[in-house]
Coordinates of C-alpha atoms in Angstrom, one line a residue:
Chain A
M1 CA 221.2 -68.6 12.1
S2 CA 220.8 -69.1 15.9
S3 CA 221.5 -65.4 16.6
T4 CA 218.9 -64.2 14.0
S5 CA 216.2 -66.6 15.3
R6 CA 217.0 -65.1 18.7
I7 CA 216.3 -61.7 17.6
R8 CA 213.1 -62.6 16.0
R9 CA 212.0 -64.4 19.4
D10 CA 213.0 -61.2 21.3
R11 CA 211.2 -58.7 19.3
P12 CA 208.5 -60.3 17.2
L13 CA 206.2 -57.5 17.3
E14 CA 208.7 -54.8 16.4
A15 CA 209.8 -56.9 13.5
R16 CA 206.2 -57.6 12.3
L17 CA 205.4 -53.8 12.8
R18 CA 208.5 -53.0 10.6
R19 CA 207.4 -55.4 8.0
G20 CA 203.9 -54.1 7.9
R21 CA 205.1 -50.5 7.9
E22 CA 207.4 -51.3 4.7
T23 CA 204.3 -53.0 2.9
A24 CA 202.1 -50.0 3.7
V25 CA 204.8 -47.5 2.5
H26 CA 205.3 -49.4 -0.7
G27 CA 201.7 -49.5 -1.4
I28 CA 201.1 -45.7 -0.8
L29 CA 204.1 -45.0 -3.0
F30 CA 202.7 -47.2 -5.8
L31 CA 199.3 -45.3 -5.5
C32 CA 201.1 -42.0 -5.8
A33 CA 202.6 -43.2 -9.0
F34 CA 199.5 -44.8 -10.2
I35 CA 197.8 -41.5 -10.1
S36 CA 199.3 -40.5 -13.3
V37 CA 197.8 -43.5 -15.0
F38 CA 194.5 -42.6 -13.5
T39 CA 194.9 -39.0 -14.8
T40 CA 195.5 -40.3 -18.4
V41 CA 192.4 -42.6 -18.2
A42 CA 190.4 -39.6 -16.8
I43 CA 191.2 -37.4 -19.5
I44 CA 190.6 -39.7 -22.3
A45 CA 187.3 -40.8 -20.7
T46 CA 186.2 -37.2 -20.2
L47 CA 186.9 -36.3 -23.7
L48 CA 185.6 -39.4 -25.2
Q49 CA 182.2 -39.3 -23.4
E50 CA 181.1 -35.9 -24.7
T51 CA 183.0 -36.3 -28.1
V52 CA 180.9 -39.6 -28.6
G53 CA 177.6 -37.4 -27.7
F54 CA 178.7 -34.8 -30.2
F55 CA 179.2 -37.4 -33.1
Q56 CA 175.8 -38.8 -32.7
E57 CA 174.4 -35.4 -33.6
V58 CA 177.1 -34.2 -36.2
S59 CA 178.8 -36.5 -38.8
I60 CA 182.6 -37.0 -38.3
I61 CA 183.2 -36.5 -42.0
D62 CA 181.5 -33.1 -41.9
F63 CA 183.5 -32.3 -38.7
L64 CA 186.8 -33.3 -40.4
T65 CA 186.3 -31.8 -43.9
G66 CA 183.9 -28.9 -43.2
T67 CA 185.4 -25.4 -44.1
A68 CA 183.0 -23.4 -42.0
W69 CA 182.9 -23.4 -38.2
F70 CA 179.6 -21.5 -37.0
P71 CA 178.4 -23.6 -34.1
G72 CA 175.5 -21.3 -33.6
A73 CA 174.4 -21.8 -37.4
G74 CA 174.9 -25.8 -37.1
Q75 CA 178.1 -25.7 -39.2
F76 CA 180.8 -27.6 -37.5
G77 CA 183.8 -27.9 -39.8
I78 CA 187.0 -27.9 -37.8
L79 CA 189.4 -26.9 -40.7
P80 CA 189.2 -23.2 -39.9
L81 CA 190.3 -23.8 -36.4
L82 CA 192.9 -26.3 -37.5
S83 CA 194.3 -23.8 -40.1
G84 CA 194.3 -21.2 -37.5
T85 CA 196.2 -23.4 -35.0
L86 CA 198.6 -24.5 -37.6
L87 CA 199.3 -20.9 -38.9
V88 CA 200.2 -19.8 -35.5
A89 CA 202.2 -22.9 -34.8
A90 CA 204.1 -22.6 -38.1
G91 CA 204.8 -19.1 -37.7
A92 CA 206.0 -19.8 -34.2
A93 CA 208.2 -22.7 -35.6
I94 CA 209.9 -20.5 -38.3
I95 CA 211.1 -18.3 -35.5
A96 CA 211.9 -20.5 -32.6
L97 CA 213.6 -23.4 -34.5
P98 CA 216.4 -21.6 -36.1
V99 CA 216.9 -19.2 -33.0
G100 CA 216.6 -22.2 -30.5
L101 CA 219.1 -24.2 -32.5
A102 CA 221.5 -21.2 -32.8
T103 CA 221.3 -20.8 -29.1
A104 CA 221.9 -24.3 -28.6
I105 CA 225.0 -24.3 -30.7
F106 CA 226.1 -21.1 -29.1
L107 CA 225.8 -22.7 -25.6
S108 CA 227.3 -25.9 -26.2
E109 CA 230.0 -25.0 -28.6
Y110 CA 231.1 -21.3 -28.3
A111 CA 230.2 -19.9 -25.0
P112 CA 232.7 -20.0 -22.0
A113 CA 231.3 -21.5 -18.8
W114 CA 230.8 -18.0 -17.2
L115 CA 228.5 -16.8 -20.2
R116 CA 226.7 -20.2 -20.1
G117 CA 226.0 -19.5 -16.6
V118 CA 224.5 -16.1 -17.4
V119 CA 222.6 -17.2 -20.5
K120 CA 220.9 -20.3 -19.2
P121 CA 219.2 -18.8 -16.1
V122 CA 217.9 -16.0 -18.5
L123 CA 216.4 -18.3 -20.9
E124 CA 215.0 -20.2 -17.8
I125 CA 213.2 -17.1 -16.8
L126 CA 211.9 -16.8 -20.3
A127 CA 210.6 -20.3 -20.0
G128 CA 208.9 -19.4 -16.8
I129 CA 207.1 -16.4 -18.2
P130 CA 203.2 -17.1 -17.8
T131 CA 201.6 -17.2 -21.2
V132 CA 199.0 -14.7 -20.2
V133 CA 201.8 -12.2 -19.8
L134 CA 203.2 -13.1 -23.3
G135 CA 199.6 -12.6 -24.7
F136 CA 199.6 -9.3 -23.2
F137 CA 202.9 -8.5 -24.8
A138 CA 201.8 -9.7 -28.1
L139 CA 198.7 -7.6 -28.0
T140 CA 200.1 -4.2 -26.6
F141 CA 203.7 -4.4 -28.1
L142 CA 204.2 -6.9 -30.8
S143 CA 200.9 -6.1 -32.6
R144 CA 200.6 -2.4 -32.0
E145 CA 204.3 -1.5 -32.3
I146 CA 205.9 -4.0 -34.6
V147 CA 203.3 -5.9 -36.9
Q148 CA 201.0 -3.0 -37.5
T149 CA 203.9 -0.5 -37.9
L150 CA 205.5 -2.7 -40.7
F151 CA 202.0 -3.6 -42.2
P152 CA 199.8 -1.0 -41.7
D153 CA 196.7 -3.0 -43.0
A154 CA 197.2 -5.8 -40.3
K155 CA 194.4 -6.1 -38.0
L156 CA 194.9 -5.6 -34.3
F157 CA 194.2 -9.0 -33.6
N158 CA 196.4 -11.0 -36.0
A159 CA 198.0 -14.3 -36.5
A160 CA 201.6 -12.9 -36.8
S161 CA 202.0 -11.2 -33.4
A162 CA 200.6 -14.3 -31.8
S163 CA 203.1 -16.5 -33.7
I164 CA 205.9 -14.3 -32.6
A165 CA 204.9 -14.5 -29.0
V166 CA 204.5 -18.1 -29.1
G167 CA 207.7 -18.4 -30.9
I168 CA 209.4 -16.6 -28.1
M169 CA 207.7 -18.9 -25.6
I170 CA 209.1 -22.1 -27.4
I171 CA 212.7 -20.8 -28.0
P172 CA 214.0 -21.9 -24.4
M173 CA 212.3 -25.3 -24.8
V174 CA 214.3 -25.9 -28.3
S175 CA 217.6 -24.3 -27.0
S176 CA 217.6 -26.3 -23.9
L177 CA 216.6 -29.8 -25.3
S178 CA 219.0 -29.3 -28.2
A179 CA 221.8 -28.1 -25.9
D180 CA 221.4 -31.2 -23.9
A181 CA 221.5 -33.4 -26.9
M182 CA 224.8 -31.8 -28.0
S183 CA 226.5 -31.8 -24.6
A184 CA 225.9 -35.6 -24.8
V185 CA 228.1 -35.7 -27.9
P186 CA 231.6 -37.1 -26.6
R187 CA 234.5 -34.7 -26.7
S188 CA 236.6 -37.1 -28.6
L189 CA 234.5 -36.7 -31.7
R190 CA 235.0 -33.0 -31.8
E191 CA 238.7 -33.3 -31.1
G192 CA 239.0 -35.9 -33.8
A193 CA 237.6 -33.3 -36.3
F194 CA 239.6 -30.4 -34.8
A195 CA 242.8 -32.4 -35.3
L196 CA 241.9 -33.0 -39.1
G197 CA 241.9 -29.1 -39.3
A198 CA 238.2 -28.5 -39.2
T199 CA 236.9 -25.1 -38.2
K200 CA 234.4 -24.8 -35.4
F201 CA 231.6 -24.1 -38.0
E202 CA 232.6 -27.5 -39.6
V203 CA 232.7 -29.3 -36.4
A204 CA 229.2 -28.1 -35.4
R205 CA 227.7 -28.7 -38.8
R206 CA 229.4 -32.1 -39.7
V207 CA 230.0 -33.6 -36.3
V208 CA 227.8 -32.2 -33.4
V209 CA 224.5 -31.5 -35.3
P210 CA 224.5 -35.0 -37.0
A211 CA 225.5 -36.8 -33.8
A212 CA 222.7 -35.0 -31.8
L213 CA 220.2 -35.0 -34.5
S214 CA 217.6 -37.3 -33.0
G215 CA 217.6 -35.1 -29.8
I216 CA 217.5 -31.7 -31.9
V217 CA 214.5 -33.1 -34.1
A218 CA 212.7 -34.4 -30.9
S219 CA 213.1 -30.9 -29.4
F220 CA 211.6 -29.5 -32.6
I221 CA 208.6 -31.5 -32.5
L222 CA 208.0 -31.1 -28.7
A223 CA 208.1 -27.4 -29.2
I224 CA 205.7 -27.4 -32.1
S225 CA 203.4 -29.6 -29.9
R226 CA 203.7 -27.0 -27.2
A227 CA 202.9 -24.2 -29.6
I228 CA 199.7 -26.1 -30.8
G229 CA 198.5 -26.4 -27.4
E230 CA 199.2 -23.0 -26.4
T231 CA 196.0 -21.1 -25.1
M232 CA 196.4 -17.7 -23.5
I233 CA 198.6 -16.0 -26.2
V234 CA 196.2 -16.8 -29.0
T235 CA 193.2 -16.0 -26.9
L236 CA 194.5 -12.6 -26.3
A237 CA 196.3 -11.8 -29.6
A238 CA 195.2 -13.9 -32.4
G239 CA 191.6 -12.9 -32.4
A240 CA 188.3 -14.9 -32.4
T241 CA 187.5 -15.2 -35.9
P242 CA 187.3 -19.0 -37.2
N243 CA 189.0 -18.0 -40.6
L244 CA 190.3 -20.4 -43.2
T245 CA 193.2 -18.3 -44.3
W246 CA 197.0 -18.5 -44.5
D247 CA 197.4 -14.6 -44.2
P248 CA 199.1 -14.1 -41.0
L249 CA 197.9 -10.5 -41.0
E250 CA 194.4 -11.8 -40.5
S251 CA 192.5 -12.4 -37.5
V252 CA 192.3 -16.1 -36.9
Q253 CA 191.0 -18.5 -34.1
T254 CA 192.9 -21.5 -32.9
M255 CA 191.3 -24.7 -31.3
T256 CA 192.4 -23.7 -27.9
A257 CA 191.2 -20.0 -28.3
Y258 CA 187.7 -21.5 -29.3
I259 CA 187.5 -23.5 -26.3
V260 CA 188.3 -20.6 -24.1
Q261 CA 185.6 -18.5 -25.8
V262 CA 182.9 -21.1 -25.4
S263 CA 183.8 -21.8 -21.5
L264 CA 183.9 -17.8 -21.1
G265 CA 180.4 -17.4 -22.7
D266 CA 177.1 -18.4 -21.4
T267 CA 176.7 -21.6 -23.4
A268 CA 174.3 -23.9 -21.6
Q269 CA 176.4 -27.1 -20.3
G270 CA 175.0 -30.2 -22.2
S271 CA 173.9 -28.3 -25.2
L272 CA 175.4 -29.4 -28.6
E273 CA 177.4 -26.1 -28.8
F274 CA 179.1 -27.0 -25.4
K275 CA 179.9 -30.4 -26.6
T276 CA 181.8 -28.9 -29.6
I277 CA 184.6 -28.0 -27.1
F278 CA 185.2 -31.7 -26.1
A279 CA 185.4 -32.6 -29.7
V280 CA 187.8 -29.9 -30.4
G281 CA 189.7 -30.7 -27.2
M282 CA 189.9 -34.4 -28.4
S283 CA 191.2 -33.4 -31.6
L284 CA 193.7 -31.1 -29.8
F285 CA 194.6 -34.0 -27.4
L286 CA 195.2 -36.5 -30.2
L287 CA 197.2 -34.1 -32.4
T288 CA 199.7 -33.1 -29.5
L289 CA 199.9 -36.7 -28.2
A290 CA 200.9 -38.1 -31.8
M291 CA 203.7 -35.4 -31.8
N292 CA 204.9 -36.3 -28.4
V293 CA 204.8 -39.9 -29.0
A294 CA 206.8 -39.1 -32.2
S295 CA 209.3 -37.2 -30.2
Q296 CA 209.9 -39.9 -27.6
F297 CA 210.2 -42.6 -30.2
L298 CA 213.0 -40.5 -32.1
L299 CA 214.8 -40.2 -28.7
Q300 CA 214.7 -43.7 -28.0
R301 CA 215.1 -45.3 -31.3
F302 CA 217.6 -43.2 -32.7
R303 CA 219.7 -42.0 -29.8
E304 CA 223.4 -42.5 -30.5
V305 CA 224.8 -43.9 -27.3
Y306 CA 228.5 -43.3 -26.6
E307 CA 229.9 -45.1 -23.7
Chain B
M1 CA 253.3 -19.2 -55.1
R2 CA 252.2 -22.4 -56.9
A3 CA 248.4 -22.4 -58.0
P4 CA 247.3 -25.5 -55.6
E5 CA 248.8 -23.7 -52.7
A6 CA 246.9 -20.4 -53.8
S7 CA 243.5 -22.2 -54.2
F8 CA 244.3 -23.9 -50.8
R9 CA 244.7 -20.4 -49.3
R10 CA 241.7 -19.1 -50.7
R11 CA 239.6 -21.9 -49.6
L12 CA 241.0 -21.7 -46.2
F13 CA 240.3 -18.0 -45.9
A14 CA 236.8 -18.8 -47.1
R15 CA 236.4 -21.4 -44.5
K16 CA 237.5 -19.1 -41.9
V17 CA 235.1 -16.4 -42.9
T18 CA 232.3 -18.9 -42.9
A19 CA 233.2 -20.1 -39.4
M20 CA 233.4 -16.5 -38.0
G21 CA 230.0 -15.6 -39.7
F22 CA 228.5 -18.8 -38.1
A23 CA 229.8 -17.7 -34.8
V24 CA 228.4 -14.4 -35.1
L25 CA 225.0 -15.7 -36.3
C26 CA 224.9 -18.2 -33.2
L27 CA 225.6 -15.2 -31.1
L28 CA 222.8 -13.2 -32.7
G29 CA 220.5 -16.3 -32.4
T30 CA 221.1 -16.5 -28.7
S31 CA 220.5 -12.7 -28.3
V32 CA 217.1 -12.9 -29.9
G33 CA 215.6 -14.6 -26.6
I34 CA 217.5 -12.3 -24.4
V35 CA 216.3 -9.3 -26.0
A36 CA 212.8 -10.5 -26.3
L37 CA 212.6 -11.1 -22.6
A38 CA 214.2 -7.5 -22.0
L39 CA 211.6 -5.8 -24.4
L40 CA 208.8 -7.6 -22.5
L41 CA 210.1 -6.6 -19.0
I42 CA 210.7 -2.9 -20.2
D43 CA 207.4 -2.9 -21.9
V44 CA 205.4 -4.0 -19.1
T45 CA 207.1 -1.9 -16.5
Q46 CA 206.8 1.2 -18.5
E47 CA 203.1 0.8 -18.8
G48 CA 202.3 -0.5 -15.3
I49 CA 204.7 0.7 -12.8
G50 CA 202.7 3.9 -12.2
R51 CA 199.8 1.8 -11.0
V52 CA 201.6 -0.5 -8.6
G53 CA 201.2 0.6 -5.0
W54 CA 199.5 -0.4 -1.5
D55 CA 196.1 0.7 -3.0
F56 CA 196.5 -1.4 -5.9
I57 CA 197.5 -4.6 -4.0
N58 CA 194.8 -4.1 -1.4
S59 CA 191.8 -3.3 -3.6
F60 CA 189.1 -5.2 -5.0
P61 CA 188.4 -5.1 -8.6
S62 CA 186.3 -2.1 -9.7
R63 CA 184.4 -1.0 -12.9
R64 CA 186.5 2.2 -12.5
P65 CA 189.8 1.3 -13.6
E66 CA 191.6 3.7 -11.2
D67 CA 190.0 2.3 -8.1
A68 CA 190.6 -1.4 -9.2
G69 CA 192.8 -3.6 -7.4
I70 CA 194.2 -7.0 -7.1
K71 CA 193.2 -8.0 -3.5
A72 CA 190.8 -10.7 -4.5
A73 CA 193.3 -12.1 -7.0
L74 CA 196.3 -12.0 -4.9
W75 CA 194.5 -14.1 -2.1
G76 CA 192.9 -16.3 -4.6
T77 CA 196.3 -17.2 -5.8
I78 CA 197.7 -17.7 -2.3
W79 CA 194.9 -20.1 -1.5
M80 CA 195.2 -21.7 -4.8
I81 CA 198.9 -22.4 -4.6
S82 CA 198.8 -23.6 -0.8
I83 CA 196.2 -26.2 -1.7
T84 CA 198.0 -27.1 -5.0
A85 CA 201.3 -27.6 -3.2
A86 CA 199.6 -29.7 -0.3
F87 CA 198.4 -32.2 -3.1
A88 CA 201.2 -32.1 -5.7
I89 CA 204.3 -32.1 -3.4
P90 CA 203.5 -35.3 -1.5
I91 CA 202.1 -37.3 -4.5
G92 CA 204.7 -36.1 -6.8
V93 CA 207.6 -37.0 -4.6
G94 CA 206.0 -40.2 -3.6
A95 CA 205.6 -41.1 -7.2
A96 CA 209.2 -40.3 -7.9
I97 CA 210.5 -42.3 -4.9
Y98 CA 208.3 -45.3 -6.0
L99 CA 209.7 -45.2 -9.6
E100 CA 213.4 -44.7 -8.6
E101 CA 213.6 -46.7 -5.3
Y102 CA 210.9 -49.4 -5.1
A103 CA 209.4 -50.2 -8.8
P104 CA 210.4 -53.4 -10.3
R105 CA 211.6 -53.3 -13.8
N106 CA 208.4 -54.6 -15.4
W107 CA 205.9 -53.5 -18.0
M108 CA 203.8 -51.7 -15.5
T109 CA 206.6 -49.5 -14.5
R110 CA 207.5 -48.7 -18.1
V111 CA 203.8 -47.8 -18.7
I112 CA 203.6 -45.4 -15.6
Q113 CA 207.1 -43.9 -16.7
T114 CA 205.9 -43.3 -20.5
N115 CA 202.7 -42.0 -19.4
I116 CA 204.3 -39.4 -17.1
S117 CA 206.2 -38.2 -20.2
N118 CA 203.1 -38.0 -22.2
L119 CA 201.1 -36.2 -19.5
A120 CA 203.9 -33.5 -19.4
G121 CA 203.0 -32.7 -22.9
V122 CA 199.4 -32.6 -22.8
P123 CA 198.1 -28.9 -23.2
S124 CA 196.9 -27.2 -20.1
I125 CA 193.5 -26.5 -21.4
V126 CA 192.7 -30.2 -21.7
Y127 CA 193.6 -30.5 -18.0
G128 CA 191.0 -27.8 -17.6
M129 CA 188.3 -29.9 -19.2
L130 CA 189.3 -32.8 -17.1
G131 CA 189.0 -30.6 -13.9
L132 CA 185.6 -29.4 -15.1
T133 CA 184.2 -32.8 -15.7
L134 CA 185.8 -34.6 -12.7
F135 CA 186.2 -32.0 -9.9
V136 CA 183.5 -29.4 -10.7
R137 CA 180.8 -31.6 -11.8
A138 CA 181.3 -35.5 -10.9
M139 CA 182.8 -34.6 -7.3
E140 CA 180.4 -31.6 -6.9
L141 CA 183.1 -29.3 -5.7
D142 CA 181.8 -26.5 -7.8
R143 CA 183.9 -23.8 -9.1
S144 CA 185.8 -23.5 -5.9
V145 CA 189.4 -23.0 -4.9
L146 CA 189.6 -26.7 -4.3
A147 CA 188.6 -27.8 -7.6
G148 CA 191.0 -25.4 -9.3
S149 CA 193.8 -26.4 -7.0
L150 CA 193.2 -30.2 -7.8
T151 CA 193.2 -29.4 -11.4
L152 CA 196.6 -27.5 -11.3
A153 CA 197.9 -30.1 -8.9
L154 CA 197.3 -32.9 -11.7
L155 CA 198.9 -30.5 -14.2
V156 CA 202.2 -29.8 -12.3
L157 CA 202.5 -33.4 -11.1
P158 CA 204.7 -34.6 -14.0
I159 CA 207.3 -31.8 -13.4
V160 CA 207.5 -32.5 -9.8
I161 CA 207.8 -36.4 -10.5
V162 CA 210.4 -35.8 -13.2
A163 CA 212.6 -33.3 -11.3
S164 CA 212.5 -35.6 -8.1
Q165 CA 213.3 -38.7 -10.1
E166 CA 216.6 -36.8 -11.5
A167 CA 217.4 -35.7 -8.0
L168 CA 217.1 -39.2 -6.7
R169 CA 218.8 -40.9 -9.4
A170 CA 221.9 -38.4 -8.8
V171 CA 222.3 -39.8 -5.3
P172 CA 225.2 -42.3 -5.5
N173 CA 224.4 -46.0 -4.8
S174 CA 227.1 -46.2 -2.3
I175 CA 224.9 -44.3 0.2
R176 CA 222.2 -46.9 -0.2
E177 CA 224.6 -49.8 0.1
A178 CA 226.0 -48.4 3.2
A179 CA 222.7 -48.0 4.9
Y180 CA 221.6 -51.5 3.7
A181 CA 224.8 -52.9 5.2
V182 CA 224.1 -51.7 8.6
G183 CA 220.7 -53.2 8.5
A184 CA 218.4 -50.5 7.3
S185 CA 215.0 -51.3 5.9
R186 CA 214.2 -49.9 2.4
W187 CA 212.1 -47.1 3.8
Q188 CA 214.7 -46.1 6.3
V189 CA 217.2 -46.1 3.6
V190 CA 215.1 -43.8 1.4
S191 CA 213.8 -41.5 4.1
R192 CA 216.8 -40.9 6.1
Q193 CA 219.6 -41.3 3.6
V194 CA 218.5 -40.8 0.0
V195 CA 215.7 -38.1 0.4
P196 CA 217.7 -35.8 2.3
V197 CA 220.7 -35.9 -0.1
A198 CA 218.4 -35.4 -3.0
L199 CA 216.4 -32.6 -1.3
P200 CA 218.0 -29.6 -2.9
G201 CA 217.1 -31.1 -6.5
I202 CA 213.5 -32.0 -5.3
L203 CA 213.0 -28.5 -3.7
T204 CA 214.2 -26.9 -7.2
G205 CA 211.7 -29.1 -9.2
I206 CA 208.9 -28.3 -6.5
I207 CA 209.6 -24.5 -6.9
L208 CA 209.6 -24.7 -10.8
A209 CA 206.4 -26.6 -10.8
L210 CA 204.6 -24.3 -8.3
S211 CA 205.7 -21.2 -10.4
R212 CA 204.2 -22.9 -13.4
A213 CA 201.0 -23.3 -11.3
I214 CA 200.9 -19.7 -10.4
G215 CA 201.2 -18.5 -13.9
E216 CA 198.5 -21.0 -15.4
T217 CA 195.3 -19.4 -16.6
A218 CA 193.6 -21.5 -19.2
P219 CA 192.6 -24.3 -17.0
L220 CA 191.1 -22.1 -14.4
I221 CA 189.2 -20.2 -17.0
M222 CA 187.9 -23.8 -18.2
I223 CA 186.8 -24.7 -14.5
G224 CA 185.0 -21.4 -14.1
A225 CA 187.2 -19.2 -12.0
L226 CA 185.5 -16.0 -12.0
L227 CA 186.5 -12.9 -13.9
F228 CA 185.1 -10.4 -11.3
V229 CA 185.4 -11.3 -7.8
P230 CA 184.8 -8.6 -5.1
F231 CA 185.9 -10.8 -2.2
T232 CA 188.6 -13.0 -1.0
P233 CA 188.1 -16.8 -0.4
S234 CA 187.4 -17.7 3.2
G235 CA 187.6 -21.4 2.8
P236 CA 188.5 -24.1 0.1
L237 CA 185.1 -24.5 -1.2
D238 CA 184.6 -20.7 -1.9
R239 CA 184.5 -19.2 -5.4
F240 CA 187.7 -17.4 -6.3
T241 CA 190.0 -15.6 -9.0
V242 CA 193.8 -15.5 -9.4
L243 CA 196.2 -13.0 -10.7
P244 CA 196.6 -14.4 -14.2
I245 CA 192.9 -14.3 -14.7
Q246 CA 192.6 -10.7 -13.4
I247 CA 195.4 -10.0 -15.9
F248 CA 193.6 -11.6 -18.8
N249 CA 190.2 -9.9 -17.8
W250 CA 192.0 -6.5 -17.8
S251 CA 194.1 -7.3 -20.9
S252 CA 191.2 -8.2 -22.8
R253 CA 189.3 -4.9 -22.3
P254 CA 189.9 -1.9 -24.9
Q255 CA 190.2 0.7 -22.5
P256 CA 193.9 1.8 -22.1
E257 CA 193.3 2.3 -18.3
F258 CA 192.5 -1.3 -17.8
Q259 CA 195.6 -2.3 -20.0
E260 CA 197.7 -0.2 -17.5
N261 CA 196.1 -2.2 -14.6
A262 CA 196.9 -5.4 -16.5
A263 CA 200.4 -4.3 -16.6
A264 CA 200.7 -3.5 -13.1
G265 CA 199.2 -6.9 -12.2
I266 CA 201.8 -8.4 -14.3
I267 CA 204.7 -6.6 -12.5
V268 CA 203.3 -7.9 -9.2
L269 CA 203.1 -11.6 -10.8
M270 CA 206.4 -11.3 -12.4
V271 CA 208.1 -10.2 -9.0
V272 CA 206.6 -13.2 -7.2
L273 CA 207.8 -15.5 -10.1
L274 CA 211.2 -14.1 -10.3
S275 CA 211.7 -14.4 -6.7
M276 CA 210.6 -18.0 -6.8
N277 CA 213.0 -18.6 -9.8
A278 CA 215.9 -17.0 -8.1
V279 CA 215.3 -19.2 -5.1
A280 CA 215.5 -22.2 -7.5
I281 CA 218.6 -21.3 -9.4
F282 CA 220.4 -20.3 -6.0
L283 CA 219.5 -23.9 -4.7
R284 CA 220.6 -25.6 -7.8
N285 CA 223.9 -23.7 -8.0
R286 CA 224.6 -24.0 -4.2
F287 CA 224.2 -27.9 -4.4
Q288 CA 225.0 -28.5 -8.1
S289 CA 228.4 -30.1 -7.4
G290 CA 226.1 -32.8 -6.0
P291 CA 226.9 -35.1 -2.9
Q292 CA 230.3 -35.5 -2.2
V293 CA 231.1 -39.0 -1.2

């Protein structure tokens, strides 16, 4: 003890400086982390403030059950925007979920290491393609060359081509998250099944996929949530017609595309029509938040832990 | 051959065929993503390569498609990404260091951590609405590069944080223990031992986050980045446009000449993004084996 007290006596200033610096660093780093909480609070406050203003003028029941969306004519039923959003997301899911799952099974069960080393970076590049580029692709290639060739009566702006492009966008998300979940399944489970004479398909279907199911379903939910929040592809390719339809060859408008349309136009800020984007944004935020929370809950609650 | 054996052989054959079919199916599924990427790159290149050239890169937008270029958008993107990086990198890495190296295991830490995963899933357009209310209106930054950059910094923050956290978590504890054992303070351990080891992983995360920011369009439309900008920004408070917005503007016009310009703009954007991606993949493969201790 005597030696430590001598050190303290010899360099009290330095020791105090050091302790002060440690405290300051700790505080600054905490602030950095706390900015994320601030962001969430700010998002909710922003959306809530204008949404409350909107619902003082429009009944929330009309908003949630109305089947016509013509803000200019005082009709504020979100169902056409919601159906447009869900139509595009459902189409994207039909494409991306099976393809993403097949890719994940291929990567984790079949592909040799060198092939994984090629396929994974390619999928990462796909994941990094800006959505405005996919929107251009949807409009100039998918719509004109594929959808309109197969279905000549399809509109140039149609839900189908936007769906395909959004599906392409979320394939890497499904495949990488599902593949991660499958790689976490221990080798011994697979080897046990192989030892009983199972084929690779049987091992994948009866052992690996069930063991990784919570991760796979979580990746599905996250990907659909991404599809619902996607903006530029649907703005460019799905059209601008709030249309209560389930026909993918029709032009529709999603919630996100509506928000873009209003902010591009010359709607006066503070007007009721401008407030609509916050009500729609709030609906979008709550919808995606619910899905993200569900996916995290699945991951934490049902994760099989092998140690 | 006895009957049970024959039926066993038949079933074995069916199982093997199913297994083979399934393998082919998985291979086909995997090729869908790759083929889509290839089609996209070919389509864009075919449409736009004829327009890419020095004049295109060094001209302002114009009402005549053949004179139009991306000078304003390119400089806007450079401005925007520099300011975004200046905010997102220190705050993101700082938050990750706090969560991995400092944070006590209490409810506050859990709230922050859960919150970050939720923020990563918030649609980008919602960030645009936040930016419009907070930076453009409340902080009166107007529709400036700074307002756009701050919005995008908030948007990519979760990516930087999560990637940096993973990199820090991979640093073996023995390094920390050794540094503490020779009397280093916590900050000395973190800044001189842990962060340098985690740096390749952190850098990879930063590059991915910045390439996400470069490609973002919707939040910048929300905060009112201009569609037609015949000037380059000369300071953080100037109005601006960026490459994706220029591409969006050209894509949404019906004339094929403007679509060609859009494709050319995409080529420039993709070259930038692919180079960044290549650096990230290189960094990761170079250091993937992790720290050898």
